[in-house]
Coordinates of C-alpha atoms in Angstrom, one line a residue:
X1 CA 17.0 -26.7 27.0
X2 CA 14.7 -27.3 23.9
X3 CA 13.0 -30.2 23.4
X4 CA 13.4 -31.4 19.6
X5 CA 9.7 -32.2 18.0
X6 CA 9.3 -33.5 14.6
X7 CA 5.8 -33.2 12.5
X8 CA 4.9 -37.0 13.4
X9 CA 4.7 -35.3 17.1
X10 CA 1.8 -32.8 16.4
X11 CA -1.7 -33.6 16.3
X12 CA -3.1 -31.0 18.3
X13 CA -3.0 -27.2 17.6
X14 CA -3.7 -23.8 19.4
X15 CA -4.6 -20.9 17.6
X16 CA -4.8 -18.0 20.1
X17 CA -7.4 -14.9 18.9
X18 CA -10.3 -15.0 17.4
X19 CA -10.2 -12.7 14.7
X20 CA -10.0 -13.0 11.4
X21 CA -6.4 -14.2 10.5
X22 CA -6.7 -16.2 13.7
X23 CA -10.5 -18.2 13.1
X24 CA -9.1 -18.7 9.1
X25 CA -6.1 -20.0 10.7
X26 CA -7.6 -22.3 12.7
X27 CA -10.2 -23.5 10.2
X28 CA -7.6 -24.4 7.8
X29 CA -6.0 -26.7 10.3
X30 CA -9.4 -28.0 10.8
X31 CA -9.5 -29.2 7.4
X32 CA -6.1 -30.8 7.5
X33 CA -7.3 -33.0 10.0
X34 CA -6.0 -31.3 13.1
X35 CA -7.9 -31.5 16.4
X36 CA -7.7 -27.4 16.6
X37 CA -8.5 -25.1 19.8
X38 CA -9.4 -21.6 19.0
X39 CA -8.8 -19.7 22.1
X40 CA -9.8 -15.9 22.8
X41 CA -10.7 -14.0 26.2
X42 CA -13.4 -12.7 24.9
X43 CA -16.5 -15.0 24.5
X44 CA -18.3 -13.1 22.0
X45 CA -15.4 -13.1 19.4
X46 CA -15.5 -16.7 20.1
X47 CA -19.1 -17.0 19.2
X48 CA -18.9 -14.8 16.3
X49 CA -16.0 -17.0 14.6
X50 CA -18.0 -19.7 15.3
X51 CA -20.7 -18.5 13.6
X52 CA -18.7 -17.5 10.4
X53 CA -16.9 -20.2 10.1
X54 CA -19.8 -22.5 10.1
X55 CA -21.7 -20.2 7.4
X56 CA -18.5 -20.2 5.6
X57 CA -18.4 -24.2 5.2
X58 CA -22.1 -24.0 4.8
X59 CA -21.6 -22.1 1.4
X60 CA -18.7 -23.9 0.5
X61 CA -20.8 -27.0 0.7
X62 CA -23.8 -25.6 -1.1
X63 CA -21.0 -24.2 -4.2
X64 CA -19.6 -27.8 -4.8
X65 CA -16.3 -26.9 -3.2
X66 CA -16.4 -28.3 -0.3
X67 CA -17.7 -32.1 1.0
X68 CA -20.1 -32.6 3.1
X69 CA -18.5 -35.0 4.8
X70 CA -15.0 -32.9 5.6
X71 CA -17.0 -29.6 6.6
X72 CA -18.6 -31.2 9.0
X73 CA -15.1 -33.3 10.2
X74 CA -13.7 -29.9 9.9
X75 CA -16.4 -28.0 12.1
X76 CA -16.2 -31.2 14.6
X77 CA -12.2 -30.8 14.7
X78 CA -12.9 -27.0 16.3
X79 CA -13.4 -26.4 19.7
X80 CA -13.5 -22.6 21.2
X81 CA -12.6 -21.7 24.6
X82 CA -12.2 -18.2 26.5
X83 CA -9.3 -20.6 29.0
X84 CA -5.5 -20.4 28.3
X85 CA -4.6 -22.5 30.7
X86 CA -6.9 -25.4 29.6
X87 CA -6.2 -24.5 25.7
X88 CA -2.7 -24.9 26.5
X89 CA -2.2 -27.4 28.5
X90 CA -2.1 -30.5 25.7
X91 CA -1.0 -28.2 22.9
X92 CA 1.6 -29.3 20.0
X93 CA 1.7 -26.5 18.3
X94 CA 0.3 -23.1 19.1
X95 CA -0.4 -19.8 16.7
X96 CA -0.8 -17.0 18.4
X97 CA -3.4 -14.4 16.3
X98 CA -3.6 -11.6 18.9
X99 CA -3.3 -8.0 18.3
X100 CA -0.4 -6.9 17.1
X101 CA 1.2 -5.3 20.6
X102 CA 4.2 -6.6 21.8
X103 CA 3.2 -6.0 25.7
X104 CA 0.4 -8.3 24.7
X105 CA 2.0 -11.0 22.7
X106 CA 4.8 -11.1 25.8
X107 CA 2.3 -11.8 28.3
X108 CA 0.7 -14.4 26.0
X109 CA 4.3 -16.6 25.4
X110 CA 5.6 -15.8 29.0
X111 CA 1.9 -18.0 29.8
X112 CA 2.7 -20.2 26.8
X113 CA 6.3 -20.9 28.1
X114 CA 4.6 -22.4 31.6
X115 CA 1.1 -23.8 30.1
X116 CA 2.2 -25.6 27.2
X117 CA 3.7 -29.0 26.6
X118 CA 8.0 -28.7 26.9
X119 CA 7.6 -30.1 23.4
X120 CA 5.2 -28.0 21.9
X121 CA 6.7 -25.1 19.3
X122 CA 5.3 -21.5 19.9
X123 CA 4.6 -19.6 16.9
X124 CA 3.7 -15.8 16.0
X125 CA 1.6 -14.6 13.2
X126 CA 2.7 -11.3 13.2
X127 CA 3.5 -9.7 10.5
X128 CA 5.9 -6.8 11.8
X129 CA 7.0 -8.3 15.1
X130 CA 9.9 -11.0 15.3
X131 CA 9.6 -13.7 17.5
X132 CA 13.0 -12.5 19.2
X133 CA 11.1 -10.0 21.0
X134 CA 9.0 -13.1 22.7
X135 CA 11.5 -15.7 22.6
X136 CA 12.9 -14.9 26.0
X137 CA 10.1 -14.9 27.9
X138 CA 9.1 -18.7 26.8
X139 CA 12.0 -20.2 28.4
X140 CA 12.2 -22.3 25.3
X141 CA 13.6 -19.6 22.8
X142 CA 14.6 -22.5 20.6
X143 CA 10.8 -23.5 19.7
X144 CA 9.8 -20.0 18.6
X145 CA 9.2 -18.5 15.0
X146 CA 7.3 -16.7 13.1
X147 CA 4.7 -18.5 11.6
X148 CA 3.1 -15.0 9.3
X149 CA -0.1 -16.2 7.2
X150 CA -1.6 -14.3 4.9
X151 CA -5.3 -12.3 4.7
X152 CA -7.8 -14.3 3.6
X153 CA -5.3 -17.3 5.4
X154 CA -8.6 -19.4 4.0
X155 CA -6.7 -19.0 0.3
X156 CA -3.4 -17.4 0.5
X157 CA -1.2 -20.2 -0.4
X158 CA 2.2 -18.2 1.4
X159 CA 3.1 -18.7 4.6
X160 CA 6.9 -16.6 5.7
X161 CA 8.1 -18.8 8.4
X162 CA 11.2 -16.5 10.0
X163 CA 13.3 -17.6 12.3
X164 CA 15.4 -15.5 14.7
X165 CA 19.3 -16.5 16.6
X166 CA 17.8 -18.9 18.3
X167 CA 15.1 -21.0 16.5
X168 CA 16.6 -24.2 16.1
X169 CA 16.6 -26.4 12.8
X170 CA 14.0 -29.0 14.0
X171 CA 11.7 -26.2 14.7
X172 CA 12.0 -24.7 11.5
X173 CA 11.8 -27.8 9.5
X174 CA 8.6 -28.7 11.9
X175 CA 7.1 -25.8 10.9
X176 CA 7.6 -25.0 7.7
X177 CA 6.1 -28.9 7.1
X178 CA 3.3 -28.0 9.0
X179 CA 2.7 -25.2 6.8
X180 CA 2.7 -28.1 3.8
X181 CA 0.1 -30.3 5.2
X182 CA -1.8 -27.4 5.7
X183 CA -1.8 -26.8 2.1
X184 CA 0.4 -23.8 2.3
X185 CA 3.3 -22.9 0.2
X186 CA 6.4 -22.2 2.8
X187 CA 9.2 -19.4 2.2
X188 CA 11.8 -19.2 4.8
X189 CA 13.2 -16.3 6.3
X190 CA 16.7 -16.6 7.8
X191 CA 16.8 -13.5 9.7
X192 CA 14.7 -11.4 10.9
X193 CA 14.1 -7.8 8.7
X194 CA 11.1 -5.5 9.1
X195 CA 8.1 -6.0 7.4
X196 CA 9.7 -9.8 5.9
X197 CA 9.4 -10.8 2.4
X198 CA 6.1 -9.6 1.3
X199 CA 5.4 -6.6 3.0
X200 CA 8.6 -5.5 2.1
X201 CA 7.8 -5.6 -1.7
X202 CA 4.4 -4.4 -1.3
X203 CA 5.7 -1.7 0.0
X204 CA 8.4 -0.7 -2.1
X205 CA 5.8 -0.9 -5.0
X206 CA 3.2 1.0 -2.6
X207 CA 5.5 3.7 -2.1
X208 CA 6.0 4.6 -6.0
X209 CA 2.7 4.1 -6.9
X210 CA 1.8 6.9 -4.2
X211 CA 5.0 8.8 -5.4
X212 CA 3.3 8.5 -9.0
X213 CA 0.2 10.0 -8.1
X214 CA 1.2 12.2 -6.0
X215 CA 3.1 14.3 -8.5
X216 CA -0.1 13.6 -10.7
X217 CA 1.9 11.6 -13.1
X218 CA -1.0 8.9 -13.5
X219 CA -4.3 8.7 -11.8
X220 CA -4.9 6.3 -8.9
X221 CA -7.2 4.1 -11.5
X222 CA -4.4 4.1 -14.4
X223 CA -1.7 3.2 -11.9
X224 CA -4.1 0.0 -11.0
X225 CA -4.9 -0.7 -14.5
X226 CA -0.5 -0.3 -15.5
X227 CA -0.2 -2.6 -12.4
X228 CA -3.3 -5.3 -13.6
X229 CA -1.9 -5.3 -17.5
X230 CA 1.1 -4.7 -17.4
X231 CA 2.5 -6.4 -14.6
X232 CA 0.2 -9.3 -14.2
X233 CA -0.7 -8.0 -10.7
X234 CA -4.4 -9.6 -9.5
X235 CA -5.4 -6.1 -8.7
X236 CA -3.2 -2.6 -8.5
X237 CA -1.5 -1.3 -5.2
X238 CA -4.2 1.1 -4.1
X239 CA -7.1 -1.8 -4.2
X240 CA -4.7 -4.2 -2.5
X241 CA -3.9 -1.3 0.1
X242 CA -8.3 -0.9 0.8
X243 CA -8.2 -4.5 0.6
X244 CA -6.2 -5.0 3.5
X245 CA -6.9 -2.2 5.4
X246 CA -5.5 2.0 5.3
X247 CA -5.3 1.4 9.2
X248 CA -3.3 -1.9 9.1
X249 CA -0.9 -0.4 5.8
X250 CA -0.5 2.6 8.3
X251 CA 0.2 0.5 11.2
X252 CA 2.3 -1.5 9.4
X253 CA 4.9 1.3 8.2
X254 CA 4.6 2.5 11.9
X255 CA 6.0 -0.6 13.6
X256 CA 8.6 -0.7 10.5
X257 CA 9.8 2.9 10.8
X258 CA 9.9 2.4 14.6
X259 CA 12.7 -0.2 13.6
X260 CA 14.9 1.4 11.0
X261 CA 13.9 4.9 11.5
X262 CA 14.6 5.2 7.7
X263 CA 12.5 7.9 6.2
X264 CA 11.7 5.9 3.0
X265 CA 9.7 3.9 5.7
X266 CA 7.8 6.5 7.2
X267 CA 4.2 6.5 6.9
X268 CA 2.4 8.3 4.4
X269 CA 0.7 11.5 4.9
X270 CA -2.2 10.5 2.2
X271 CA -2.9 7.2 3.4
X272 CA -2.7 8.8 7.0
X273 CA -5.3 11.4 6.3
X274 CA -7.7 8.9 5.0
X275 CA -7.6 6.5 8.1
X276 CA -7.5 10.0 10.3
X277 CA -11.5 11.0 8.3
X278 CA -12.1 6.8 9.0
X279 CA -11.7 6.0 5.1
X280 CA -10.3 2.8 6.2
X281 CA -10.4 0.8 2.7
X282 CA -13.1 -1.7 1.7
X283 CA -14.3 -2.5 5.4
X284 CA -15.2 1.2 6.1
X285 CA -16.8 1.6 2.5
X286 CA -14.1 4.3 1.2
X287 CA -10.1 4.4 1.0
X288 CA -8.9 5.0 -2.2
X289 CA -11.7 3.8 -3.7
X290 CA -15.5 4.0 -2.8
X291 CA -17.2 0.7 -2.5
X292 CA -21.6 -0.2 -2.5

């Protein structure tokens, strides 16, 4: 039986993985005011997110955008710890940030649904697997979402907030106010599709603008620039796609193929090739594009 929890009942968060979406995640909490817990088995990830985050207030201090006074609240709100059960244990709310395999998210909520308060509401970040593939194993399938932030989560304002035939009301309403005070602009999802909102249209608009210039129609530059002036778009689909990552655009229309099996999902033998030679995007130093 689920317990209901309201927003006036969470002061404490989890965020569980220490990577990027997950230590952004975390820091933003931090700066909302809650006392935040980022948890990770591995004690060098831990130390490294420290590290950045710390640098990353630093600079924000030294730029005028950030008080003194609320990075260092902020960087005093964080604790790190490699120990689920302790990091769980007086949880309200708990993110989990981990890599994006379902045998390892499982594990995680089966812990979750044993370690963490009855009350507490166990979200996902991910952003190709619902939380109906984790929701049994919590024993509280009513208090799981998705909760799916956006790269850097430091600035994206969206925040898709799906719910699958379970979630109940008060956990979406809990969460998707959460996502408010966290300065973050909510969409709800009422069931769950591959790939969401967002992902979805990127995609759709990935897919022609590969179409385009794979029949040589345009080059990858003019399809940018059409999508920049045209469109309004901050930057065109093949920046956005070294942005984020050839592997994780790849990995992405993996998973979503995996669901439909519809071929316009498959992934696409050019971006494929390039994470294949380890032309990952902007990380690597070449994707579409080649970066200093």
């Amino acid at each position: 039986m689920s317990v209901e929890t309201g927003i006036e009942n969470i002061s404490t968060i989890l965020v569980i993985g220490a990577g990027t979406m997950g230590r952004q995640i975390a820091m933003t909490a931090a700066l909302a005011g809650y006392a935040t817990t980022i948890q990770d088995i591995s004690a060098d990830g831990l130390a490294a997110a420290r590290a950045e985050l710390e640098g990353w207030a630093a600079s924000r201090v030294a730029k005028g955008k950030l008080e003194k006074a609320a990075a260092t609240a902020a960087l005093d709100a964080l604790a790190y710890s490699t120990d689920l059960d302790e990091a769980a244990a007086n949880a309200d709310f708990v993110i989990e940030a981990a890599t994006e395999r379902l045998e390892i998210k499982t594990a995680i909520f089966e812990k979750l649904g044993v370690l963490a308060p009855a009350h507490a509401i166990l979200a996902t970040n991910s952003s190709t697997l619902g939380s109906s593939k984790v929701a049994a194993a919590t024993g509280r399938p009513a208090q799981v979402c998705n909760m799916h932030f956006f790269n850097p989560a430091l600035v994206m304002k969206c925040v898709e907030v799906v719910r699958h035939g379970e979630t109940s009301d008060a956990t979406v309403a809990t969460t998707m106010e959460l996502a408010r005070r966290l300065g973050k602009e909510p969409v709800l999802i009422n069931r769950e599709i591959p790939g969401f909102i967002a992902n979805r249209l990127m995609g759709a608009i990935q897919r022609e603008a590969l179409f385009l210039a794979d029949e040589g129609i345009a080059s990858i530059e003019d399809i940018d620039t059409t999508a920049r002036t045209a469109l309004g778009h901050p930057m065109g689909p093949f920046a956005l796609m070294d942005m984020v990552g050839l592997d994780v655009i790849d990995f992405i229309a993996q998973a979503t193929h995996a669901e439909t099996g519809a071929a316009e999902d498959a992934p696409n033998e050019r971006i494929a090739a390039l994470v294949a030679e380890g032309k990952l995007g902007r990380k690597s130093g070449a994707g579409f594009y080649h970066y200093a």
